[in-house]
């Protein structure tokens, strides 16, 4: 039998209670970490975002992550997020935004630092009595997604902020989140931030190996994979004109599933959970790359994959499966007005009749860094002509440029798949 050795943190003073409360942590004699909630082991099965929470619970999820404090009061299903989370027994990793230099924050400006400290202190003081908050998420990629992590000003200020959070709320753990598992970043937190309890890592193509990376860099406290999903648009093959080629719905689902399995199995006792990204929809490179739901609300295959990973079972109604979606135009150029062929083979696991929606959009030109808001290109309905079994054609635009054909397959029962093909008219 393993002997559990408690870590003497203020957060551990909170034991099992009648209502949900803060999450605590403990370490076994062999070095394995685990979180505790209401006196029981608590492994995070989470998602980033605050929509579709009923589906999160149905899928086996137990936690959600936000990025900014204002999200706690925003309406979800007609109610403040914290109220809805309490009703569904979901914990919240409550985000406290920490300034980014690419947004104009200066870590050498004493006035800006003092203002940020006061803002975070006030936010924690306001919300610390909310039982749905499991722990605090202090900052998200504040070092910069493309930075080398060697700027000590940021890590030293992070420690100041973590102390402020614990002064205001000694009952809760504090997590911070870095972009990727680069050794310099992990060492920055390890060497300068003793008040940080949990290290969160956002990773995509390399997500499955994040646990090993943090261990190899010397981190010996709990670790959470705070964002993961398909390979990022900066990590995939591109067309000759620079358009990233988006993974298929099935490939994305497989990536979610395998990452969840591997990161928990190969984290050397450090991993205490994960948050899939994104339990919602957003425009980032395309309208479908990262969202696990469509803008119209239907779930995508990545949701089914997480349900399978969390519960060991597929949901009762699975998303339509796109077996084949190809075209000779994919990644290539066509002439203005040329007839373009598409091969499509779709199957629905429950045999539901599916509906196809075809649209055309120009390639996104508003590319931002680190998930910052982007302007979505206009989509227009695309007329497709049937050319036989599984064969379709459409006419290429007359105007030269870079485009994508988007396909959405819906089963009429809240499930869908989404694909796209980049091509160029010249």
GROMACS .gro file of C-alpha atoms in nm:
model
  426
    1UNK     CA    1   0.000   0.000   0.000
    2UNK     CA    2   0.134   0.343  -0.092
    3UNK     CA    3   0.189   0.590   0.188
    4UNK     CA    4   0.059   0.935   0.102
    5UNK     CA    5   0.277   1.219   0.225
    6UNK     CA    6   0.089   1.550   0.236
    7UNK     CA    7   0.261   1.864   0.112
    8UNK     CA    8   0.222   2.136   0.372
    9UNK     CA    9   0.047   2.401   0.167
   10UNK     CA   10  -0.228   2.632   0.296
   11UNK     CA   11  -0.459   2.484   0.033
   12UNK     CA   12  -0.451   2.151   0.213
   13UNK     CA   13  -0.623   2.299   0.516
   14UNK     CA   14  -0.947   2.269   0.320
   15UNK     CA   15  -1.081   1.915   0.358
   16UNK     CA   16  -1.398   1.749   0.244
   17UNK     CA   17  -1.695   1.983   0.264
   18UNK     CA   18  -2.065   1.967   0.208
   19UNK     CA   19  -2.040   2.182  -0.104
   20UNK     CA   20  -1.776   2.177  -0.378
   21UNK     CA   21  -1.471   2.377  -0.290
   22UNK     CA   22  -1.107   2.437  -0.377
   23UNK     CA   23  -0.894   2.161  -0.518
   24UNK     CA   24  -0.591   2.056  -0.314
   25UNK     CA   25  -0.291   1.840  -0.397
   26UNK     CA   26  -0.083   1.570  -0.235
   27UNK     CA   27   0.214   1.355  -0.320
   28UNK     CA   28   0.266   0.985  -0.260
   29UNK     CA   29   0.583   0.837  -0.122
   30UNK     CA   30   0.699   0.739  -0.471
   31UNK     CA   31   0.668   1.096  -0.599
   32UNK     CA   32   0.334   1.066  -0.782
   33UNK     CA   33   0.113   1.374  -0.758
   34UNK     CA   34  -0.265   1.379  -0.741
   35UNK     CA   35  -0.529   1.643  -0.687
   36UNK     CA   36  -0.796   1.606  -0.420
   37UNK     CA   37  -1.151   1.736  -0.408
   38UNK     CA   38  -1.390   1.675  -0.122
   39UNK     CA   39  -1.148   1.421   0.017
   40UNK     CA   40  -1.129   1.212  -0.302
   41UNK     CA   41  -0.874   1.190  -0.585
   42UNK     CA   42  -0.963   1.430  -0.864
   43UNK     CA   43  -0.812   1.394  -1.211
   44UNK     CA   44  -0.898   1.686  -1.438
   45UNK     CA   45  -1.100   1.589  -1.745
   46UNK     CA   46  -1.137   1.939  -1.873
   47UNK     CA   47  -1.191   2.166  -2.169
   48UNK     CA   48  -1.109   2.527  -2.243
   49UNK     CA   49  -1.417   2.740  -2.297
   50UNK     CA   50  -1.752   2.809  -2.139
   51UNK     CA   51  -2.013   2.694  -2.388
   52UNK     CA   52  -2.183   2.356  -2.444
   53UNK     CA   53  -2.130   2.264  -2.080
   54UNK     CA   54  -2.411   2.008  -2.081
   55UNK     CA   55  -2.226   1.821  -2.357
   56UNK     CA   56  -1.905   1.845  -2.155
   57UNK     CA   57  -2.069   1.669  -1.861
   58UNK     CA   58  -2.238   1.411  -2.086
   59UNK     CA   59  -1.895   1.340  -2.238
   60UNK     CA   60  -1.737   1.273  -1.900
   61UNK     CA   61  -1.578   1.613  -1.842
   62UNK     CA   62  -1.550   1.757  -1.492
   63UNK     CA   63  -1.375   2.093  -1.530
   64UNK     CA   64  -1.347   2.399  -1.754
   65UNK     CA   65  -1.080   2.659  -1.804
   66UNK     CA   66  -1.121   3.032  -1.860
   67UNK     CA   67  -0.856   3.288  -1.957
   68UNK     CA   68  -0.988   3.608  -1.796
   69UNK     CA   69  -1.176   3.690  -1.477
   70UNK     CA   70  -1.468   3.856  -1.658
   71UNK     CA   71  -1.571   3.515  -1.795
   72UNK     CA   72  -1.697   3.411  -1.452
   73UNK     CA   73  -1.989   3.653  -1.473
   74UNK     CA   74  -2.069   3.600  -1.841
   75UNK     CA   75  -2.393   3.426  -1.926
   76UNK     CA   76  -2.389   3.058  -2.018
   77UNK     CA   77  -2.726   2.893  -2.087
   78UNK     CA   78  -2.883   3.215  -1.960
   79UNK     CA   79  -2.701   3.207  -1.626
   80UNK     CA   80  -2.368   3.339  -1.493
   81UNK     CA   81  -2.094   3.090  -1.569
   82UNK     CA   82  -2.019   3.022  -1.202
   83UNK     CA   83  -2.383   2.939  -1.133
   84UNK     CA   84  -2.406   2.705  -1.431
   85UNK     CA   85  -2.081   2.536  -1.326
   86UNK     CA   86  -2.217   2.479  -0.975
   87UNK     CA   87  -2.535   2.326  -1.115
   88UNK     CA   88  -2.334   2.084  -1.329
   89UNK     CA   89  -2.072   2.016  -1.058
   90UNK     CA   90  -1.792   2.144  -1.281
   91UNK     CA   91  -1.483   2.303  -1.134
   92UNK     CA   92  -1.332   2.612  -1.293
   93UNK     CA   93  -0.965   2.688  -1.350
   94UNK     CA   94  -1.031   3.060  -1.319
   95UNK     CA   95  -0.805   3.263  -1.543
   96UNK     CA   96  -0.633   3.578  -1.416
   97UNK     CA   97  -0.495   3.757  -1.720
   98UNK     CA   98  -0.130   3.863  -1.700
   99UNK     CA   99   0.000   4.122  -1.948
  100UNK     CA  100   0.178   4.036  -2.275
  101UNK     CA  101   0.448   4.260  -2.414
  102UNK     CA  102   0.316   4.212  -2.766
  103UNK     CA  103  -0.001   4.384  -2.645
  104UNK     CA  104   0.196   4.681  -2.509
  105UNK     CA  105   0.267   4.566  -2.153
  106UNK     CA  106   0.614   4.662  -2.028
  107UNK     CA  107   0.769   4.452  -1.751
  108UNK     CA  108   1.015   4.733  -1.681
  109UNK     CA  109   0.740   4.988  -1.618
  110UNK     CA  110   0.677   5.012  -1.244
  111UNK     CA  111   0.342   5.187  -1.292
  112UNK     CA  112   0.208   4.914  -1.521
  113UNK     CA  113   0.329   4.645  -1.281
  114UNK     CA  114   0.158   4.811  -0.986
  115UNK     CA  115  -0.168   4.850  -1.176
  116UNK     CA  116  -0.162   4.482  -1.275
  117UNK     CA  117  -0.094   4.378  -0.915
  118UNK     CA  118  -0.390   4.580  -0.788
  119UNK     CA  119  -0.615   4.441  -1.060
  120UNK     CA  120  -0.530   4.080  -0.977
  121UNK     CA  121  -0.564   4.138  -0.603
  122UNK     CA  122  -0.908   4.291  -0.655
  123UNK     CA  123  -1.019   4.006  -0.883
  124UNK     CA  124  -0.920   3.739  -0.632
  125UNK     CA  125  -1.079   3.930  -0.344
  126UNK     CA  126  -1.403   3.955  -0.539
  127UNK     CA  127  -1.428   3.591  -0.642
  128UNK     CA  128  -1.248   3.391  -0.372
  129UNK     CA  129  -1.573   3.287  -0.202
  130UNK     CA  130  -1.711   3.127  -0.520
  131UNK     CA  131  -1.722   2.748  -0.459
  132UNK     CA  132  -1.710   2.658  -0.831
  133UNK     CA  133  -1.353   2.789  -0.859
  134UNK     CA  134  -1.122   2.491  -0.818
  135UNK     CA  135  -0.795   2.683  -0.852
  136UNK     CA  136  -0.652   2.999  -1.005
  137UNK     CA  137  -0.497   3.012  -1.352
  138UNK     CA  138  -0.246   3.295  -1.324
  139UNK     CA  139  -0.148   3.406  -1.674
  140UNK     CA  140  -0.153   3.241  -2.013
  141UNK     CA  141   0.159   3.247  -2.231
  142UNK     CA  142   0.258   3.582  -2.076
  143UNK     CA  143   0.619   3.511  -2.178
  144UNK     CA  144   0.507   3.518  -2.542
  145UNK     CA  145   0.428   3.218  -2.765
  146UNK     CA  146   0.742   3.265  -2.974
  147UNK     CA  147   0.973   3.391  -2.700
  148UNK     CA  148   1.268   3.187  -2.574
  149UNK     CA  149   1.158   3.219  -2.212
  150UNK     CA  150   1.488   3.365  -2.092
  151UNK     CA  151   1.353   3.701  -1.971
  152UNK     CA  152   1.374   3.683  -1.588
  153UNK     CA  153   1.161   3.997  -1.546
  154UNK     CA  154   0.849   3.805  -1.641
  155UNK     CA  155   0.912   3.508  -1.410
  156UNK     CA  156   1.004   3.732  -1.116
  157UNK     CA  157   0.689   3.936  -1.161
  158UNK     CA  158   0.486   3.616  -1.189
  159UNK     CA  159   0.611   3.520  -0.842
  160UNK     CA  160   0.503   3.858  -0.705
  161UNK     CA  161   0.157   3.802  -0.851
  162UNK     CA  162   0.135   3.445  -0.722
  163UNK     CA  163   0.212   3.568  -0.370
  164UNK     CA  164  -0.062   3.829  -0.403
  165UNK     CA  165  -0.311   3.562  -0.507
  166UNK     CA  166  -0.218   3.347  -0.206
  167UNK     CA  167  -0.235   3.642   0.030
  168UNK     CA  168  -0.590   3.707  -0.079
  169UNK     CA  169  -0.692   3.341  -0.108
  170UNK     CA  170  -0.470   3.097   0.084
  171UNK     CA  171  -0.721   2.815   0.029
  172UNK     CA  172  -0.655   2.766  -0.342
  173UNK     CA  173  -0.373   2.636  -0.557
  174UNK     CA  174  -0.219   2.861  -0.822
  175UNK     CA  175  -0.136   2.742  -1.174
  176UNK     CA  176   0.047   2.932  -1.445
  177UNK     CA  177   0.046   2.846  -1.816
  178UNK     CA  178   0.334   2.863  -2.063
  179UNK     CA  179   0.342   2.823  -2.441
  180UNK     CA  180   0.508   2.491  -2.517
  181UNK     CA  181   0.743   2.290  -2.300
  182UNK     CA  182   1.071   2.464  -2.381
  183UNK     CA  183   1.332   2.398  -2.115
  184UNK     CA  184   1.413   2.768  -2.058
  185UNK     CA  185   1.049   2.847  -1.984
  186UNK     CA  186   1.006   2.558  -1.744
  187UNK     CA  187   1.329   2.650  -1.568
  188UNK     CA  188   1.214   3.012  -1.549
  189UNK     CA  189   0.906   2.908  -1.351
  190UNK     CA  190   1.097   2.650  -1.145
  191UNK     CA  191   1.378   2.887  -1.049
  192UNK     CA  192   1.182   3.206  -0.989
  193UNK     CA  193   0.827   3.104  -0.891
  194UNK     CA  194   0.815   2.889  -0.576
  195UNK     CA  195   0.458   3.006  -0.513
  196UNK     CA  196   0.333   2.839  -0.833
  197UNK     CA  197   0.181   2.501  -0.746
  198UNK     CA  198   0.088   2.369  -1.090
  199UNK     CA  199   0.259   2.419  -1.426
  200UNK     CA  200   0.025   2.437  -1.723
  201UNK     CA  201   0.157   2.381  -2.074
  202UNK     CA  202  -0.018   2.468  -2.400
  203UNK     CA  203   0.103   2.237  -2.678
  204UNK     CA  204  -0.029   2.095  -3.004
  205UNK     CA  205   0.187   1.882  -3.234
  206UNK     CA  206   0.420   1.804  -2.943
  207UNK     CA  207   0.150   1.776  -2.677
  208UNK     CA  208   0.183   1.403  -2.612
  209UNK     CA  209   0.543   1.453  -2.503
  210UNK     CA  210   0.484   1.755  -2.281
  211UNK     CA  211   0.486   1.553  -1.958
  212UNK     CA  212   0.826   1.404  -2.031
  213UNK     CA  213   0.957   1.745  -2.135
  214UNK     CA  214   0.861   1.914  -1.808
  215UNK     CA  215   1.009   1.624  -1.611
  216UNK     CA  216   1.334   1.637  -1.808
  217UNK     CA  217   1.359   2.011  -1.745
  218UNK     CA  218   1.354   1.952  -1.370
  219UNK     CA  219   0.992   2.034  -1.286
  220UNK     CA  220   0.882   1.819  -0.990
  221UNK     CA  221   0.539   1.956  -0.905
  222UNK     CA  222   0.200   1.887  -1.068
  223UNK     CA  223   0.163   1.945  -1.440
  224UNK     CA  224  -0.153   2.002  -1.648
  225UNK     CA  225  -0.177   2.000  -2.027
  226UNK     CA  226  -0.380   2.319  -2.047
  227UNK     CA  227  -0.438   2.335  -2.423
  228UNK     CA  228  -0.412   2.057  -2.679
  229UNK     CA  229  -0.579   1.955  -2.999
  230UNK     CA  230  -0.486   1.925  -3.366
  231UNK     CA  231  -0.144   2.025  -3.490
  232UNK     CA  232  -0.123   2.403  -3.502
  233UNK     CA  233  -0.146   2.593  -3.829
  234UNK     CA  234   0.220   2.687  -3.781
  235UNK     CA  235   0.316   2.317  -3.752
  236UNK     CA  236   0.164   2.164  -4.066
  237UNK     CA  237   0.250   2.142  -4.434
  238UNK     CA  238   0.165   2.445  -4.647
  239UNK     CA  239   0.075   2.504  -5.008
  240UNK     CA  240   0.320   2.677  -5.241
  241UNK     CA  241   0.143   3.007  -5.167
  242UNK     CA  242   0.171   2.956  -4.789
  243UNK     CA  243  -0.176   2.832  -4.697
  244UNK     CA  244  -0.162   2.583  -4.406
  245UNK     CA  245  -0.331   2.251  -4.487
  246UNK     CA  246  -0.588   2.181  -4.216
  247UNK     CA  247  -0.608   1.826  -4.077
  248UNK     CA  248  -0.928   1.636  -4.148
  249UNK     CA  249  -1.196   1.595  -3.882
  250UNK     CA  250  -1.096   1.232  -3.838
  251UNK     CA  251  -0.727   1.319  -3.803
  252UNK     CA  252  -0.810   1.584  -3.544
  253UNK     CA  253  -1.021   1.340  -3.345
  254UNK     CA  254  -0.742   1.082  -3.351
  255UNK     CA  255  -0.495   1.347  -3.232
  256UNK     CA  256  -0.715   1.445  -2.937
  257UNK     CA  257  -0.758   1.083  -2.834
  258UNK     CA  258  -0.394   0.980  -2.864
  259UNK     CA  259  -0.268   1.291  -2.688
  260UNK     CA  260  -0.502   1.239  -2.395
  261UNK     CA  261  -0.391   0.879  -2.361
  262UNK     CA  262  -0.019   0.938  -2.399
  263UNK     CA  263   0.021   1.249  -2.187
  264UNK     CA  264  -0.141   1.079  -1.889
  265UNK     CA  265   0.055   0.756  -1.932
  266UNK     CA  266   0.397   0.910  -1.994
  267UNK     CA  267   0.413   1.204  -1.752
  268UNK     CA  268   0.615   1.024  -1.484
  269UNK     CA  269   0.364   1.089  -1.208
  270UNK     CA  270   0.337   1.463  -1.269
  271UNK     CA  271   0.023   1.491  -1.484
  272UNK     CA  272  -0.293   1.568  -1.287
  273UNK     CA  273  -0.520   1.635  -1.585
  274UNK     CA  274  -0.576   1.821  -1.909
  275UNK     CA  275  -0.795   2.079  -2.084
  276UNK     CA  276  -0.886   2.014  -2.448
  277UNK     CA  277  -0.890   2.320  -2.673
  278UNK     CA  278  -1.136   2.455  -2.778
  279UNK     CA  279  -1.474   2.352  -2.635
  280UNK     CA  280  -1.647   2.601  -2.858
  281UNK     CA  281  -1.575   2.776  -3.190
  282UNK     CA  282  -1.336   3.048  -3.301
  283UNK     CA  283  -1.173   3.192  -3.609
  284UNK     CA  284  -0.803   3.114  -3.602
  285UNK     CA  285  -0.651   3.058  -3.945
  286UNK     CA  286  -0.989   2.908  -4.042
  287UNK     CA  287  -1.330   2.892  -3.876
  288UNK     CA  288  -1.293   2.519  -3.809
  289UNK     CA  289  -0.928   2.452  -3.719
  290UNK     CA  290  -0.945   2.459  -3.338
  291UNK     CA  291  -1.313   2.466  -3.244
  292UNK     CA  292  -1.464   2.137  -3.129
  293UNK     CA  293  -1.808   2.272  -3.222
  294UNK     CA  294  -1.947   2.458  -3.521
  295UNK     CA  295  -2.062   2.817  -3.488
  296UNK     CA  296  -2.414   2.683  -3.536
  297UNK     CA  297  -2.368   2.463  -3.227
  298UNK     CA  298  -2.316   2.109  -3.356
  299UNK     CA  299  -2.039   1.902  -3.199
  300UNK     CA  300  -1.751   1.775  -3.414
  301UNK     CA  301  -1.568   1.437  -3.404
  302UNK     CA  302  -1.310   1.571  -3.157
  303UNK     CA  303  -1.585   1.583  -2.894
  304UNK     CA  304  -1.663   1.216  -2.955
  305UNK     CA  305  -1.292   1.135  -2.924
  306UNK     CA  306  -1.268   1.304  -2.585
  307UNK     CA  307  -1.583   1.127  -2.469
  308UNK     CA  308  -1.421   0.796  -2.564
  309UNK     CA  309  -1.097   0.891  -2.387
  310UNK     CA  310  -1.272   1.009  -2.070
  311UNK     CA  311  -1.539   0.741  -2.033
  312UNK     CA  312  -1.411   0.444  -2.235
  313UNK     CA  313  -1.729   0.455  -2.445
  314UNK     CA  314  -1.852   0.628  -2.757
  315UNK     CA  315  -2.150   0.865  -2.718
  316UNK     CA  316  -2.493   0.736  -2.818
  317UNK     CA  317  -2.499   0.964  -3.124
  318UNK     CA  318  -2.167   0.997  -3.301
  319UNK     CA  319  -2.068   1.253  -3.562
  320UNK     CA  320  -2.095   1.173  -3.933
  321UNK     CA  321  -1.773   1.023  -4.062
  322UNK     CA  322  -1.610   1.172  -4.373
  323UNK     CA  323  -1.428   0.876  -4.524
  324UNK     CA  324  -1.299   1.061  -4.830
  325UNK     CA  325  -1.284   1.430  -4.918
  326UNK     CA  326  -1.035   1.498  -5.194
  327UNK     CA  327  -0.977   1.699  -5.508
  328UNK     CA  328  -0.696   1.738  -5.760
  329UNK     CA  329  -0.720   2.109  -5.680
  330UNK     CA  330  -0.612   2.058  -5.317
  331UNK     CA  331  -0.288   2.249  -5.271
  332UNK     CA  332  -0.278   2.329  -5.642
  333UNK     CA  333  -0.378   2.602  -5.886
  334UNK     CA  334  -0.674   2.605  -6.125
  335UNK     CA  335  -0.781   2.844  -6.398
  336UNK     CA  336  -1.054   3.105  -6.346
  337UNK     CA  337  -1.394   2.944  -6.405
  338UNK     CA  338  -1.248   2.594  -6.440
  339UNK     CA  339  -1.465   2.297  -6.343
  340UNK     CA  340  -1.311   2.143  -6.031
  341UNK     CA  341  -1.378   1.782  -5.928
  342UNK     CA  342  -1.435   1.669  -5.568
  343UNK     CA  343  -1.462   1.314  -5.438
  344UNK     CA  344  -1.671   1.270  -5.124
  345UNK     CA  345  -1.763   0.960  -4.926
  346UNK     CA  346  -1.963   1.007  -4.605
  347UNK     CA  347  -2.102   0.753  -4.358
  348UNK     CA  348  -2.306   0.808  -4.043
  349UNK     CA  349  -2.246   0.560  -3.758
  350UNK     CA  350  -2.618   0.546  -3.673
  351UNK     CA  351  -2.734   0.551  -4.034
  352UNK     CA  352  -2.881   0.901  -4.007
  353UNK     CA  353  -2.955   1.091  -4.324
  354UNK     CA  354  -2.694   1.364  -4.359
  355UNK     CA  355  -2.712   1.714  -4.502
  356UNK     CA  356  -2.421   1.869  -4.692
  357UNK     CA  357  -2.337   2.239  -4.676
  358UNK     CA  358  -2.080   2.373  -4.923
  359UNK     CA  359  -1.928   2.720  -4.896
  360UNK     CA  360  -1.641   2.911  -5.052
  361UNK     CA  361  -1.417   3.167  -4.880
  362UNK     CA  362  -1.099   3.351  -4.957
  363UNK     CA  363  -0.790   3.253  -4.761
  364UNK     CA  364  -0.771   3.435  -4.429
  365UNK     CA  365  -0.548   3.743  -4.443
  366UNK     CA  366  -0.588   3.853  -4.081
  367UNK     CA  367  -0.339   3.619  -3.915
  368UNK     CA  368  -0.256   3.696  -3.553
  369UNK     CA  369  -0.021   3.547  -3.295
  370UNK     CA  370  -0.098   3.339  -2.988
  371UNK     CA  371  -0.470   3.304  -3.051
  372UNK     CA  372  -0.545   3.677  -3.066
  373UNK     CA  373  -0.878   3.767  -3.227
  374UNK     CA  374  -0.891   3.743  -3.607
  375UNK     CA  375  -1.135   3.871  -3.864
  376UNK     CA  376  -1.306   3.586  -4.049
  377UNK     CA  377  -1.316   3.601  -4.431
  378UNK     CA  378  -1.660   3.615  -4.589
  379UNK     CA  379  -1.808   3.276  -4.680
  380UNK     CA  380  -2.047   3.235  -4.972
  381UNK     CA  381  -2.270   2.946  -5.064
  382UNK     CA  382  -2.107   2.726  -5.327
  383UNK     CA  383  -2.311   2.551  -5.593
  384UNK     CA  384  -2.204   2.190  -5.636
  385UNK     CA  385  -2.312   1.965  -5.921
  386UNK     CA  386  -2.341   1.590  -5.874
  387UNK     CA  387  -2.118   1.402  -6.119
  388UNK     CA  388  -2.204   1.048  -6.015
  389UNK     CA  389  -2.160   0.836  -5.704
  390UNK     CA  390  -1.940   1.024  -5.456
  391UNK     CA  391  -1.840   1.271  -5.730
  392UNK     CA  392  -1.910   1.645  -5.738
  393UNK     CA  393  -1.793   1.946  -5.936
  394UNK     CA  394  -1.790   2.322  -5.885
  395UNK     CA  395  -1.674   2.618  -6.089
  396UNK     CA  396  -1.365   2.798  -5.969
  397UNK     CA  397  -1.402   3.172  -5.901
  398UNK     CA  398  -1.324   3.405  -6.188
  399UNK     CA  399  -1.109   3.627  -5.969
  400UNK     CA  400  -0.751   3.508  -5.909
  401UNK     CA  401  -0.652   3.447  -5.550
  402UNK     CA  402  -0.627   3.192  -5.270
  403UNK     CA  403  -0.947   3.017  -5.161
  404UNK     CA  404  -1.089   2.732  -4.955
  405UNK     CA  405  -1.388   2.508  -5.019
  406UNK     CA  406  -1.557   2.426  -4.688
  407UNK     CA  407  -1.780   2.124  -4.636
  408UNK     CA  408  -2.003   2.072  -4.333
  409UNK     CA  409  -2.186   1.740  -4.292
  410UNK     CA  410  -2.472   1.741  -4.039
  411UNK     CA  411  -2.678   1.449  -3.910
  412UNK     CA  412  -2.971   1.665  -3.794
  413UNK     CA  413  -2.923   1.551  -3.433
  414UNK     CA  414  -2.655   1.790  -3.313
  415UNK     CA  415  -2.350   1.623  -3.466
  416UNK     CA  416  -2.138   1.718  -3.766
  417UNK     CA  417  -1.804   1.700  -3.942
  418UNK     CA  418  -1.620   1.986  -4.111
  419UNK     CA  419  -1.352   1.976  -4.382
  420UNK     CA  420  -1.186   2.217  -4.621
  421UNK     CA  421  -0.963   2.218  -4.927
  422UNK     CA  422  -0.725   2.506  -5.003
  423UNK     CA  423  -0.667   2.593  -5.370
  424UNK     CA  424  -0.551   2.883  -5.581
  425UNK     CA  425  -0.699   3.051  -5.888
  426UNK     CA  426  -0.440   3.195  -6.123
   0.00000   0.00000   0.00000
